[in-house]
CSV table of C-alpha atoms and ligand atoms in Angstrom, one decimal:
chain,number,residue,atom,x,y,z
A,2,UNK,CA,-7.9,3.3,36.9
A,3,UNK,CA,-5.8,6.1,35.3
A,4,UNK,CA,-3.0,3.8,34.2
A,5,UNK,CA,-4.9,1.7,31.7
A,6,UNK,CA,-6.5,4.8,30.2
A,7,UNK,CA,-3.1,6.4,29.9
A,8,UNK,CA,-1.7,3.3,28.3
A,9,UNK,CA,-4.6,3.2,25.9
A,10,UNK,CA,-3.9,6.8,24.9
A,11,UNK,CA,-0.2,6.2,24.6
A,12,UNK,CA,-0.7,3.1,22.4
A,13,UNK,CA,-2.9,5.0,20.0
A,14,UNK,CA,-0.2,7.7,19.7
A,15,UNK,CA,2.4,5.1,19.1
A,16,UNK,CA,0.5,3.3,16.4
A,17,UNK,CA,0.0,6.7,14.6
A,18,UNK,CA,3.7,7.1,14.2
A,19,UNK,CA,4.7,5.9,10.7
A,20,UNK,CA,6.7,2.7,10.9
A,21,UNK,CA,10.3,3.4,10.1
A,22,UNK,CA,11.6,0.7,7.8
A,23,UNK,CA,14.6,-1.1,9.2
A,24,UNK,CA,16.3,-1.6,5.9
A,25,UNK,CA,16.9,1.0,3.1
A,26,UNK,CA,15.7,0.5,-0.5
A,27,UNK,CA,19.2,-0.7,-1.6
A,28,UNK,CA,19.3,-3.2,1.3
A,29,UNK,CA,21.9,-5.5,-0.4
A,30,UNK,CA,24.4,-2.6,-0.9
A,31,UNK,CA,23.7,-1.3,2.6
A,32,UNK,CA,24.7,-4.8,3.9
A,33,UNK,CA,27.5,-5.5,1.5
A,34,UNK,CA,30.0,-5.6,4.5
A,35,UNK,CA,28.1,-8.6,5.9
A,36,UNK,CA,27.0,-10.2,2.6
A,37,UNK,CA,29.6,-9.3,0.0
A,38,UNK,CA,31.9,-12.3,0.5
A,39,UNK,CA,29.1,-14.8,0.6
A,40,UNK,CA,28.0,-16.9,-2.4
A,41,UNK,CA,24.3,-16.8,-3.3
A,42,UNK,CA,23.8,-20.2,-1.8
A,43,UNK,CA,24.4,-18.6,1.6
A,44,UNK,CA,22.2,-15.5,1.2
A,45,UNK,CA,18.4,-15.2,1.6
A,46,UNK,CA,16.5,-12.8,-0.7
A,47,UNK,CA,12.8,-12.1,-1.1
A,48,UNK,CA,11.1,-13.0,-4.5
A,49,UNK,CA,7.9,-12.5,-6.3
A,50,UNK,CA,5.7,-15.2,-7.8
A,51,UNK,CA,4.2,-14.4,-11.2
A,52,UNK,CA,5.7,-11.0,-10.8
A,53,UNK,CA,4.3,-9.3,-13.9
A,54,UNK,CA,0.6,-9.8,-12.9
A,55,UNK,CA,-0.1,-6.6,-11.0
A,56,UNK,CA,-2.2,-5.4,-14.0
A,57,UNK,CA,-4.8,-7.3,-16.0
A,58,UNK,CA,-4.5,-5.9,-19.5
A,59,UNK,CA,-6.4,-8.4,-21.6
A,60,UNK,CA,-7.2,-12.1,-21.5
A,61,UNK,CA,-9.5,-14.9,-22.3
A,62,UNK,CA,-13.2,-15.2,-21.6
A,63,UNK,CA,-13.0,-17.0,-18.3
A,64,UNK,CA,-10.1,-15.1,-16.8
A,65,UNK,CA,-10.4,-12.2,-14.4
A,66,UNK,CA,-8.4,-10.4,-11.7
A,67,UNK,CA,-9.6,-12.9,-9.1
A,68,UNK,CA,-8.1,-15.9,-10.9
A,69,UNK,CA,-5.0,-14.3,-12.5
A,70,UNK,CA,-3.8,-11.3,-10.5
A,71,UNK,CA,-1.0,-12.3,-8.2
A,72,UNK,CA,0.6,-8.9,-7.4
A,73,UNK,CA,-0.5,-5.4,-6.7
A,74,UNK,CA,2.8,-3.6,-7.1
A,75,UNK,CA,4.5,-3.2,-10.5
A,76,UNK,CA,7.9,-4.7,-11.1
A,77,UNK,CA,9.3,-1.3,-10.2
A,78,UNK,CA,7.2,-1.2,-7.0
A,79,UNK,CA,8.3,-4.7,-6.0
A,80,UNK,CA,11.9,-3.7,-6.6
A,81,UNK,CA,11.5,-0.6,-4.3
A,82,UNK,CA,9.8,-2.9,-1.8
A,83,UNK,CA,12.9,-5.1,-1.7
A,84,UNK,CA,12.0,-8.1,-3.9
A,85,UNK,CA,15.1,-9.3,-5.9
A,86,UNK,CA,13.9,-12.5,-7.6
A,87,UNK,CA,11.2,-12.3,-10.3
A,88,UNK,CA,9.2,-15.1,-11.8
A,89,UNK,CA,8.5,-13.7,-15.3
A,90,UNK,CA,6.2,-15.6,-17.6
A,91,UNK,CA,6.6,-14.2,-21.1
A,92,UNK,CA,3.8,-14.5,-23.7
A,93,UNK,CA,3.2,-13.1,-27.1
A,94,UNK,CA,-0.1,-11.2,-27.2
A,95,UNK,CA,-1.2,-9.2,-30.2
A,96,UNK,CA,2.3,-9.5,-31.6
A,97,UNK,CA,3.9,-8.0,-28.5
A,98,UNK,CA,5.8,-9.5,-25.6
A,99,UNK,CA,4.0,-9.3,-22.4
A,100,UNK,CA,3.9,-11.1,-19.0
A,101,UNK,CA,1.1,-13.5,-18.7
A,102,UNK,CA,-0.6,-16.0,-16.4
A,103,UNK,CA,-2.2,-18.8,-18.3
A,104,UNK,CA,-3.2,-22.4,-17.7
A,105,UNK,CA,-4.6,-25.2,-19.7
A,106,UNK,CA,-8.1,-25.8,-18.3
A,107,UNK,CA,-8.5,-29.4,-19.4
A,108,UNK,CA,-12.2,-29.6,-18.3
A,109,UNK,CA,-13.1,-27.1,-21.0
A,110,UNK,CA,-10.3,-28.0,-23.4
A,111,UNK,CA,-8.9,-24.5,-23.6
A,112,UNK,CA,-6.3,-22.2,-22.3
A,113,UNK,CA,-7.4,-19.5,-20.0
A,114,UNK,CA,-5.6,-16.5,-18.5
A,115,UNK,CA,-4.6,-12.9,-18.7
A,116,UNK,CA,-1.8,-10.6,-19.7
A,117,UNK,CA,0.0,-8.4,-17.1
A,118,UNK,CA,2.7,-5.8,-17.4
A,119,UNK,CA,4.3,-5.6,-20.8
A,120,UNK,CA,7.9,-6.7,-21.2
A,121,UNK,CA,8.8,-3.2,-22.4
A,122,UNK,CA,7.5,-1.9,-19.0
A,123,UNK,CA,9.3,-4.6,-17.1
A,124,UNK,CA,12.6,-3.5,-18.8
A,125,UNK,CA,12.0,0.2,-18.1
A,126,UNK,CA,11.1,-0.5,-14.5
A,127,UNK,CA,14.3,-2.5,-14.0
A,128,UNK,CA,16.4,0.2,-15.7
A,129,UNK,CA,14.9,3.0,-13.7
A,130,UNK,CA,15.6,1.1,-10.4
A,131,UNK,CA,19.2,0.2,-11.3
A,132,UNK,CA,19.9,3.8,-12.3
A,133,UNK,CA,20.1,4.6,-8.6
A,134,UNK,CA,20.5,1.3,-6.8
A,135,UNK,CA,23.5,-1.1,-7.0
A,136,UNK,CA,21.5,-4.2,-6.4
A,137,UNK,CA,21.3,-7.7,-7.7
A,138,UNK,CA,18.2,-8.7,-9.6
A,139,UNK,CA,17.4,-12.2,-10.8
A,140,UNK,CA,14.8,-12.8,-13.5
A,141,UNK,CA,13.5,-16.3,-14.1
A,142,UNK,CA,11.8,-16.8,-17.5
A,143,UNK,CA,9.4,-19.7,-17.9
A,144,UNK,CA,5.9,-20.7,-19.2
A,145,UNK,CA,6.5,-18.9,-22.5
A,146,UNK,CA,3.4,-19.2,-24.8
A,147,UNK,CA,2.3,-17.8,-28.0
A,148,UNK,CA,-1.3,-16.7,-27.1
A,149,UNK,CA,-1.9,-15.4,-30.6
A,150,UNK,CA,-2.1,-19.0,-31.9
A,151,UNK,CA,-5.6,-19.7,-30.6
A,152,UNK,CA,-6.5,-20.9,-27.2
A,153,UNK,CA,-7.3,-24.5,-27.8
A,154,UNK,CA,-3.6,-25.3,-27.6
A,155,UNK,CA,-1.1,-22.5,-27.0
A,156,UNK,CA,2.3,-23.4,-28.4
A,157,UNK,CA,5.5,-22.8,-26.5
A,158,UNK,CA,7.9,-20.2,-28.0
A,159,UNK,CA,9.8,-21.2,-31.1
A,160,UNK,CA,13.6,-20.5,-31.2
A,161,UNK,CA,12.9,-17.4,-33.3
A,162,UNK,CA,10.3,-16.2,-30.7
A,163,UNK,CA,12.8,-16.7,-27.9
A,164,UNK,CA,15.5,-14.9,-29.9
A,165,UNK,CA,13.3,-11.9,-30.5
A,166,UNK,CA,12.5,-11.8,-26.7
A,167,UNK,CA,16.2,-12.0,-25.8
A,168,UNK,CA,16.9,-9.2,-28.3
A,169,UNK,CA,14.3,-7.0,-26.5
A,170,UNK,CA,15.7,-8.0,-23.1
A,171,UNK,CA,19.2,-6.8,-24.2
A,172,UNK,CA,17.6,-3.5,-23.4
A,173,UNK,CA,18.1,-4.3,-19.7
A,174,UNK,CA,21.1,-2.3,-18.4
A,175,UNK,CA,23.8,-4.0,-16.3
A,176,UNK,CA,23.1,-7.5,-17.5
A,177,UNK,CA,25.7,-9.6,-15.5
A,178,UNK,CA,28.2,-11.3,-17.8
A,179,UNK,CA,30.3,-13.9,-15.9
A,180,UNK,CA,33.8,-14.5,-17.1
A,181,UNK,CA,32.8,-18.2,-17.7
A,182,UNK,CA,29.3,-17.5,-18.9
A,183,UNK,CA,28.3,-21.0,-20.1
A,184,UNK,CA,29.8,-23.0,-17.2
A,185,UNK,CA,29.5,-20.8,-14.1
A,186,UNK,CA,27.4,-22.1,-11.2
A,187,UNK,CA,25.8,-18.8,-10.2
A,188,UNK,CA,25.0,-20.1,-6.7
A,189,UNK,CA,28.7,-20.1,-6.0
A,190,UNK,CA,29.3,-16.5,-7.1
A,191,UNK,CA,29.6,-13.9,-4.2
A,192,UNK,CA,27.3,-11.0,-3.9
A,193,UNK,CA,30.3,-8.6,-4.2
A,194,UNK,CA,31.2,-10.1,-7.5
A,195,UNK,CA,27.8,-9.1,-8.8
A,196,UNK,CA,27.4,-5.7,-7.3
A,197,UNK,CA,30.5,-4.2,-5.8
A,198,UNK,CA,30.9,-1.7,-8.5
A,199,UNK,CA,27.5,-1.6,-10.4
A,200,UNK,CA,24.1,-3.1,-10.3
A,201,UNK,CA,23.7,-6.6,-11.8
A,202,UNK,CA,20.8,-8.3,-13.6
A,203,UNK,CA,20.9,-12.1,-14.1
A,204,UNK,CA,18.4,-13.7,-16.5
A,205,UNK,CA,17.8,-17.4,-16.3
A,206,UNK,CA,15.9,-19.2,-19.0
A,207,UNK,CA,13.8,-22.4,-18.9
A,208,UNK,CA,15.7,-25.3,-20.5
A,209,UNK,CA,14.0,-26.8,-23.4
A,210,UNK,CA,15.8,-29.2,-25.7
A,211,UNK,CA,14.8,-27.2,-28.7
A,212,UNK,CA,15.9,-23.9,-27.3
A,213,UNK,CA,19.5,-22.7,-27.6
A,214,UNK,CA,20.8,-19.6,-25.9
A,215,UNK,CA,23.2,-19.2,-28.8
A,216,UNK,CA,25.2,-15.9,-28.5
A,217,UNK,CA,22.9,-14.7,-25.8
A,218,UNK,CA,24.7,-17.1,-23.5
A,219,UNK,CA,27.6,-14.7,-23.4
A,220,UNK,CA,25.4,-11.6,-23.0
A,221,UNK,CA,23.7,-12.1,-19.6
A,222,UNK,CA,21.4,-15.1,-20.2
A,223,UNK,CA,21.9,-18.4,-18.3
A,224,UNK,CA,20.4,-21.9,-18.2
A,225,UNK,CA,18.4,-23.0,-15.1
A,226,UNK,CA,21.1,-25.5,-14.4
A,227,UNK,CA,23.4,-22.5,-13.7
A,228,UNK,CA,21.1,-21.3,-10.9
A,229,UNK,CA,19.7,-24.7,-10.0
A,230,UNK,CA,16.9,-24.1,-7.5
A,231,UNK,CA,14.8,-26.6,-5.7
A,232,UNK,CA,11.4,-25.0,-6.5
A,233,UNK,CA,8.3,-27.0,-5.8
A,234,UNK,CA,4.9,-25.4,-5.1
A,235,UNK,CA,2.5,-27.2,-2.8
A,236,UNK,CA,-0.5,-26.9,-5.1
A,237,UNK,CA,-3.1,-26.4,-2.3
A,238,UNK,CA,-5.4,-23.6,-1.1
A,239,UNK,CA,-5.1,-24.8,2.5
A,240,UNK,CA,-2.6,-22.8,4.5
A,241,UNK,CA,-1.7,-25.5,7.0
A,242,UNK,CA,-1.0,-28.0,4.2
A,243,UNK,CA,1.2,-25.5,2.3
A,244,UNK,CA,3.0,-24.5,5.5
A,245,UNK,CA,3.8,-28.1,6.7
A,246,UNK,CA,4.7,-29.1,3.1
A,247,UNK,CA,7.1,-26.3,2.5
A,248,UNK,CA,8.8,-26.5,5.9
A,249,UNK,CA,9.3,-30.3,5.4
A,250,UNK,CA,10.9,-29.7,2.0
A,251,UNK,CA,13.1,-27.0,3.5
A,252,UNK,CA,14.3,-29.4,6.2
A,253,UNK,CA,14.9,-32.2,3.7
A,254,UNK,CA,16.6,-30.1,1.0
A,255,UNK,CA,18.7,-27.9,3.3
A,256,UNK,CA,20.2,-30.2,5.9
A,257,UNK,CA,23.5,-28.3,5.3
A,258,UNK,CA,24.0,-24.7,4.1
A,259,UNK,CA,25.3,-25.9,0.7
A,260,UNK,CA,23.0,-28.8,-0.1
A,261,UNK,CA,20.6,-27.1,-2.4
A,262,UNK,CA,19.7,-23.6,-3.6
A,263,UNK,CA,16.3,-23.6,-2.1
A,264,UNK,CA,13.2,-21.6,-3.1
A,265,UNK,CA,10.5,-21.5,-0.4
A,266,UNK,CA,7.3,-21.5,-2.4
A,267,UNK,CA,5.1,-19.7,0.1
A,268,UNK,CA,2.0,-19.4,-2.2
A,269,UNK,CA,-1.5,-20.8,-2.1
A,270,UNK,CA,-3.0,-22.2,-5.3
A,271,UNK,CA,-6.7,-21.8,-5.9
A,272,UNK,CA,-8.9,-24.9,-6.1
A,273,UNK,CA,-11.2,-25.4,-9.1
A,274,UNK,CA,-14.2,-23.8,-7.3
A,275,UNK,CA,-12.1,-20.7,-6.5
A,276,UNK,CA,-10.8,-20.5,-10.0
A,277,UNK,CA,-14.4,-20.3,-11.1
A,278,UNK,CA,-14.9,-17.3,-9.0
A,279,UNK,CA,-16.7,-18.9,-6.0
A,280,UNK,CA,-14.4,-18.2,-3.1
A,281,UNK,CA,-11.1,-16.6,-2.4
A,282,UNK,CA,-9.2,-14.7,-5.1
A,283,UNK,CA,-5.4,-15.3,-5.5
A,284,UNK,CA,-4.8,-12.0,-3.7
A,285,UNK,CA,-7.0,-13.0,-0.8
A,286,UNK,CA,-5.2,-16.3,-0.4
A,287,UNK,CA,-1.9,-14.3,-0.5
A,288,UNK,CA,-3.1,-12.1,2.3
A,289,UNK,CA,-3.7,-15.2,4.4
A,290,UNK,CA,-0.3,-16.9,3.5
A,291,UNK,CA,2.2,-14.0,3.7
A,292,UNK,CA,1.6,-13.0,7.4
A,293,UNK,CA,1.8,-16.7,8.4
A,294,UNK,CA,5.4,-16.7,6.9
A,295,UNK,CA,6.6,-14.3,9.5
A,296,UNK,CA,5.6,-16.6,12.4
A,297,UNK,CA,5.9,-20.1,10.8
A,298,UNK,CA,9.4,-19.7,9.3
A,299,UNK,CA,11.6,-18.5,12.2
A,300,UNK,CA,11.2,-21.6,14.4
A,301,UNK,CA,12.2,-23.8,11.4
A,302,UNK,CA,15.5,-21.9,10.9
A,303,UNK,CA,19.0,-23.0,12.0
A,304,UNK,CA,22.5,-22.2,10.9
A,305,UNK,CA,22.2,-25.3,8.6
A,306,UNK,CA,18.7,-24.9,7.4
A,307,UNK,CA,17.4,-21.7,5.8
A,308,UNK,CA,15.8,-20.8,2.5
A,309,UNK,CA,17.5,-18.8,-0.3
A,310,UNK,CA,14.4,-17.3,-2.0
A,311,UNK,CA,11.3,-16.3,0.0
A,312,UNK,CA,8.8,-16.5,-2.8
A,313,UNK,CA,5.3,-14.9,-2.4
A,314,UNK,CA,2.2,-13.4,-4.0
A,315,UNK,CA,1.1,-9.8,-3.3
A,316,UNK,CA,4.5,-8.4,-2.3
A,317,UNK,CA,3.9,-5.4,-0.2
A,318,UNK,CA,6.0,-2.3,0.5
A,319,UNK,CA,6.0,-2.7,4.3
A,320,UNK,CA,9.6,-3.8,4.7
A,321,UNK,CA,8.7,-7.1,6.3
A,322,UNK,CA,10.1,-9.4,3.6
A,323,UNK,CA,13.4,-7.7,3.6
A,324,UNK,CA,13.5,-7.8,7.4
A,325,UNK,CA,12.9,-11.5,7.4
A,326,UNK,CA,15.6,-12.1,4.7
A,327,UNK,CA,18.0,-10.0,6.8
A,328,UNK,CA,17.1,-11.8,10.0
A,329,UNK,CA,18.1,-15.0,8.2
A,330,UNK,CA,21.3,-13.4,6.7
A,331,UNK,CA,22.3,-12.0,10.1
A,332,UNK,CA,21.3,-14.8,12.6
A,333,UNK,CA,21.5,-18.0,10.6
A,334,UNK,CA,23.4,-17.7,7.3
A,335,UNK,CA,27.2,-17.1,7.2
B,30,LIG,C1,12.5,-20.9,-12.7
B,30,LIG,O1,11.2,-21.3,-12.9
B,30,LIG,C2,10.9,-22.6,-13.2
B,30,LIG,C3,9.5,-22.8,-13.6
B,30,LIG,O2,8.7,-22.4,-12.5
B,30,LIG,C4,11.4,-23.5,-12.1
B,30,LIG,O3,11.3,-24.8,-12.5
B,30,LIG,C5,12.9,-23.2,-11.8
B,30,LIG,O4,13.3,-23.9,-10.7
B,30,LIG,C6,13.1,-21.7,-11.6
B,30,LIG,N1,14.5,-21.4,-11.4
B,30,LIG,C7,14.9,-20.8,-10.3
B,30,LIG,C8,16.3,-20.4,-10.2
B,30,LIG,O5,14.1,-20.6,-9.4
């Protein structure tokens, strides 16, 4: 009878010891010996969905934290926690550039949503992180709307509005400028090329026939086609449907290690009732989805088949996403 009691006591002591994170904050640099010679298409990294939405600063009448908040850590907090790919949705709100999370609610004929971290804060978070970490950071800009235009129909950014955003984003230190900036396929560039001697920040911008990167194309801004990811969300609030859907797409899109640059979109999407506030918030859905990733993904991995971006809501500072990416990088990718 003593043994079980002893084990019980021991296990409570063990669980009180703080978990030591397996990987340091600058996990890419710490593993540069393993990863440096690999192109991005053979590396797995964690990423953040709707990354600016850790704060709800202002928004429309029917928006609230439950239906627009996707993260609880700031961009700086997510960087420290290991995320390296950021889905940033820029909006203009009260004349300033902010991140936002908006959708066109056709049932009521209006756009609804909220604003998150300001673009100014995103820039200062990135710069403070890169001042002491030689890491690669990828920013993906999309869903750019002028919310000052009235919410019956938010217009997408004009060329002038994009240019003013690019001008502000030039405040990001260490923007990566490739020797062939307009033709490079970034998925073929090795990690050491980006970060052997300094941090590197890559900004990819949603293609739109009317938008021209102009001179910004040689200053660290790239077209989506230059980091051409397979990126399809499952559009369901049901975990099992999302899981089987994403794993089927992984198997189909990554039958070989160079077939596609693959983003595993491990997020749940609220159904209409949940958006209205009856049921789970986005963060509650994330807390169901993220732990399932750690058990569902490993059996689907092989040396041919693994994702490049592990993309989630509510990115936590518990080291688990970096551990999973490094398990892939160590045991499957090469
Ligand atoms: C950037 O985001 C857009 C919109 O969500 C997506 O279509 C595209 O695949 C993304 N690019 C990358 C490199 O993930």
